[in-house]
Amino acid sequence: MKILLVGGKGTIGGAVAEALHAEHEVIVASRSSAVKVDLSDAASIAAMFETVGKVDAVVSTAGSGAFGALEALSDEDFAFGLGNKFMGQANLVRLGQDYVNDGGSILLTSGIMADHPMPASVLITTLNCAVQGFASAAALGLPRGVKLNVVSPPLVLETAVKMGWGDQGMPAAAVAQMYVDGLALEGVGEIVRPG
Ligand SMILES: NC(=O)c1ccc[n+]([C@@H]2O[C@H](COP(=O)([O-])OP(=O)(O)OC[C@H]3O[C@@H](n4cnc5c(N)ncnc54)[C@H](OP(=O)(O)O)[C@@H]3O)[C@@H](O)[C@H]2O)c1
């Protein structure tokens, strides 16, 4: 398959690229990749699809939003998170569906805090649930058998170590397998969760 991997240089995305590249042609896109895209800018997403052309799958392992308790989050935090992790991924579907070959797949990323909220995850939980809600309904209206599903990664071990949270979480290589599984789904609007 020809797979466009948005965010393919990140902690999860790098492992997904590694898991896919032996069997598939993987095109990585991000703000700093050879194929450039800024998820928060719809025109940049449209330009990316114009550059890359038709693909068999679009996988997103990008999307950011701020951690923080309710009283600590600013208007800008909400606007940034909604424009980036939610609208950016929604726009991958809205602008990208015509570039996905018949029967192909689009796979977005939410996260475990959709199901396990905590006080500091107000925005993250909101964004993850928004991505999942969007996909559950949008998946029902896509043309030509194009599938839309979501991977909800758990805390990644490499991220926990980088953040100084200790040795906890799932190794990125195991999280990458969730994306491989997600691409093999026959159904639509599904959430791939750990375990
Ligand atoms: N890591 C975890 O423990 C964990 C757990 C649950 C859910 N998640 C979710 O999984 C996703 C990936 O997480 P991660 O830890 O792998 O992130 P990461 O290491 O920070 O990597 C993010 C990737 O996305 C790209 N990116 C960032 N902003 C972008 C933008 N505006 N437009 C296009 N590309 C952009 C980055 O490349 P450039 O800088 O070149 O743009 C990079 O390739 C996120 O949605 C995150 O919320 C992560």
PDB file of C-alpha atoms in Angstrom, residues 73-172:
ATOM      1  CA  LEU A  73      -6.267  26.576  30.565  1.00  0.00           C
ATOM      2  CA  SER A  74      -6.464  29.755  28.511  1.00  0.00           C
ATOM      3  CA  ASP A  75      -8.686  30.642  25.568  1.00  0.00           C
ATOM      4  CA  GLU A  76      -5.576  30.209  23.426  1.00  0.00           C
ATOM      5  CA  ASP A  77      -4.992  26.689  24.780  1.00  0.00           C
ATOM      6  CA  PHE A  78      -8.524  25.669  23.780  1.00  0.00           C
ATOM      7  CA  ALA A  79      -8.291  27.351  20.373  1.00  0.00           C
ATOM      8  CA  PHE A  80      -4.901  25.800  19.662  1.00  0.00           C
ATOM      9  CA  GLY A  81      -5.919  22.282  20.709  1.00  0.00           C
ATOM     10  CA  LEU A  82      -9.204  22.365  18.846  1.00  0.00           C
ATOM     11  CA  GLY A  83      -7.535  23.771  15.715  1.00  0.00           C
ATOM     12  CA  ASN A  84      -4.676  21.298  15.843  1.00  0.00           C
ATOM     13  CA  LYS A  85      -5.565  17.889  17.254  1.00  0.00           C
ATOM     14  CA  PHE A  86      -9.289  18.006  16.464  1.00  0.00           C
ATOM     15  CA  MET A  87      -9.801  20.191  13.401  1.00  0.00           C
ATOM     16  CA  GLY A  88      -6.442  19.199  11.927  1.00  0.00           C
ATOM     17  CA  GLN A  89      -7.391  15.540  11.947  1.00  0.00           C
ATOM     18  CA  ALA A  90     -10.980  16.249  10.885  1.00  0.00           C
ATOM     19  CA  ASN A  91      -9.560  18.204   7.944  1.00  0.00           C
ATOM     20  CA  LEU A  92      -7.374  15.245   6.986  1.00  0.00           C
ATOM     21  CA  VAL A  93     -10.653  13.395   6.439  1.00  0.00           C
ATOM     22  CA  ARG A  94     -12.593  16.276   4.882  1.00  0.00           C
ATOM     23  CA  LEU A  95      -9.818  17.270   2.474  1.00  0.00           C
ATOM     24  CA  GLY A  96      -8.223  13.857   2.069  1.00  0.00           C
ATOM     25  CA  GLN A  97     -11.131  11.508   1.387  1.00  0.00           C
ATOM     26  CA  ASP A  98     -11.015  12.120  -2.371  1.00  0.00           C
ATOM     27  CA  TYR A  99      -7.331  11.199  -2.425  1.00  0.00           C
ATOM     28  CA  VAL A 100      -7.897   7.772  -0.823  1.00  0.00           C
ATOM     29  CA  ASN A 101      -8.269   4.923  -3.286  1.00  0.00           C
ATOM     30  CA  ASP A 102     -11.434   2.784  -3.287  1.00  0.00           C
ATOM     31  CA  GLY A 103     -11.618   0.618  -0.161  1.00  0.00           C
ATOM     32  CA  GLY A 104      -8.675   2.451   1.444  1.00  0.00           C
ATOM     33  CA  SER A 105      -8.324   3.608   5.029  1.00  0.00           C
ATOM     34  CA  ILE A 106      -7.986   6.720   7.118  1.00  0.00           C
ATOM     35  CA  LEU A 107      -6.703   6.199  10.667  1.00  0.00           C
ATOM     36  CA  LEU A 108      -6.717   9.011  13.224  1.00  0.00           C
ATOM     37  CA  THR A 109      -5.270   9.247  16.746  1.00  0.00           C
ATOM     38  CA  SER A 110      -7.133   9.997  19.959  1.00  0.00           C
ATOM     39  CA  GLY A 111      -5.694   8.779  23.285  1.00  0.00           C
ATOM     40  CA  ILE A 112      -6.376   6.927  26.497  1.00  0.00           C
ATOM     41  CA  MET A 113      -7.572  10.048  28.292  1.00  0.00           C
ATOM     42  CA  ALA A 114     -10.779   9.846  26.300  1.00  0.00           C
ATOM     43  CA  ASP A 115     -11.670   6.935  28.586  1.00  0.00           C
ATOM     44  CA  HIS A 116      -9.614   7.801  31.672  1.00  0.00           C
ATOM     45  CA  PRO A 117      -9.976  11.492  32.447  1.00  0.00           C
ATOM     46  CA  MET A 118      -8.023  13.224  35.191  1.00  0.00           C
ATOM     47  CA  PRO A 119      -8.124  16.814  36.438  1.00  0.00           C
ATOM     48  CA  ALA A 120      -5.227  17.911  34.239  1.00  0.00           C
ATOM     49  CA  SER A 121      -6.647  16.293  31.111  1.00  0.00           C
ATOM     50  CA  VAL A 122      -9.673  18.559  30.606  1.00  0.00           C
ATOM     51  CA  LEU A 123      -8.562  19.677  27.163  1.00  0.00           C
ATOM     52  CA  ILE A 124      -6.848  16.422  26.151  1.00  0.00           C
ATOM     53  CA  THR A 125      -9.920  14.370  27.119  1.00  0.00           C
ATOM     54  CA  THR A 126     -12.140  16.798  25.208  1.00  0.00           C
ATOM     55  CA  LEU A 127      -9.977  16.591  22.086  1.00  0.00           C
ATOM     56  CA  ASN A 128      -9.683  12.805  22.193  1.00  0.00           C
ATOM     57  CA  CYS A 129     -13.444  12.407  22.589  1.00  0.00           C
ATOM     58  CA  ALA A 130     -14.027  14.916  19.795  1.00  0.00           C
ATOM     59  CA  VAL A 131     -11.792  12.946  17.423  1.00  0.00           C
ATOM     60  CA  GLN A 132     -13.597   9.715  18.315  1.00  0.00           C
ATOM     61  CA  GLY A 133     -17.053  11.279  18.025  1.00  0.00           C
ATOM     62  CA  PHE A 134     -16.200  12.850  14.686  1.00  0.00           C
ATOM     63  CA  ALA A 135     -14.860   9.575  13.312  1.00  0.00           C
ATOM     64  CA  SER A 136     -17.795   7.492  14.549  1.00  0.00           C
ATOM     65  CA  ALA A 137     -20.230   9.558  12.494  1.00  0.00           C
ATOM     66  CA  ALA A 138     -18.059  10.716   9.586  1.00  0.00           C
ATOM     67  CA  ALA A 139     -17.046   7.093   8.919  1.00  0.00           C
ATOM     68  CA  LEU A 140     -20.654   6.301   8.019  1.00  0.00           C
ATOM     69  CA  GLY A 141     -20.722   8.762   5.133  1.00  0.00           C
ATOM     70  CA  LEU A 142     -17.438   8.174   3.339  1.00  0.00           C
ATOM     71  CA  PRO A 143     -17.602   7.167  -0.324  1.00  0.00           C
ATOM     72  CA  ARG A 144     -16.239   4.169  -2.266  1.00  0.00           C
ATOM     73  CA  GLY A 145     -15.723   1.904   0.749  1.00  0.00           C
ATOM     74  CA  VAL A 146     -13.161   4.255   2.299  1.00  0.00           C
ATOM     75  CA  LYS A 147     -12.794   3.305   5.975  1.00  0.00           C
ATOM     76  CA  LEU A 148     -12.257   5.689   8.880  1.00  0.00           C
ATOM     77  CA  ASN A 149     -11.115   4.409  12.282  1.00  0.00           C
ATOM     78  CA  VAL A 150      -9.244   5.715  15.320  1.00  0.00           C
ATOM     79  CA  VAL A 151      -6.341   4.433  17.403  1.00  0.00           C
ATOM     80  CA  SER A 152      -6.458   5.377  21.079  1.00  0.00           C
ATOM     81  CA  PRO A 153      -2.888   4.898  22.317  1.00  0.00           C
ATOM     82  CA  PRO A 154      -2.079   4.349  25.974  1.00  0.00           C
ATOM     83  CA  LEU A 155       0.770   6.236  27.646  1.00  0.00           C
ATOM     84  CA  VAL A 156       3.885   5.411  25.638  1.00  0.00           C
ATOM     85  CA  LEU A 157       6.923   4.163  27.559  1.00  0.00           C
ATOM     86  CA  GLU A 158       9.366   6.377  25.637  1.00  0.00           C
ATOM     87  CA  THR A 159       7.185   9.407  26.376  1.00  0.00           C
ATOM     88  CA  ALA A 160       6.991   8.565  30.087  1.00  0.00           C
ATOM     89  CA  VAL A 161      10.782   8.230  30.262  1.00  0.00           C
ATOM     90  CA  LYS A 162      11.294  11.477  28.310  1.00  0.00           C
ATOM     91  CA  MET A 163       8.910  13.307  30.642  1.00  0.00           C
ATOM     92  CA  GLY A 164      10.577  11.901  33.779  1.00  0.00           C
ATOM     93  CA  TRP A 165       7.478   9.911  34.760  1.00  0.00           C
ATOM     94  CA  GLY A 166       9.469   6.691  35.207  1.00  0.00           C
ATOM     95  CA  ASP A 167       9.360   3.321  33.568  1.00  0.00           C
ATOM     96  CA  GLN A 168       5.666   3.029  32.746  1.00  0.00           C
ATOM     97  CA  GLY A 169       3.566   2.703  29.652  1.00  0.00           C
ATOM     98  CA  MET A 170       3.565   0.646  26.474  1.00  0.00           C
ATOM     99  CA  PRO A 171       6.668   0.593  24.257  1.00  0.00           C
ATOM    100  CA  ALA A 172       6.177   2.605  21.063  1.00  0.00           C
TER     101      ALA A 172
END
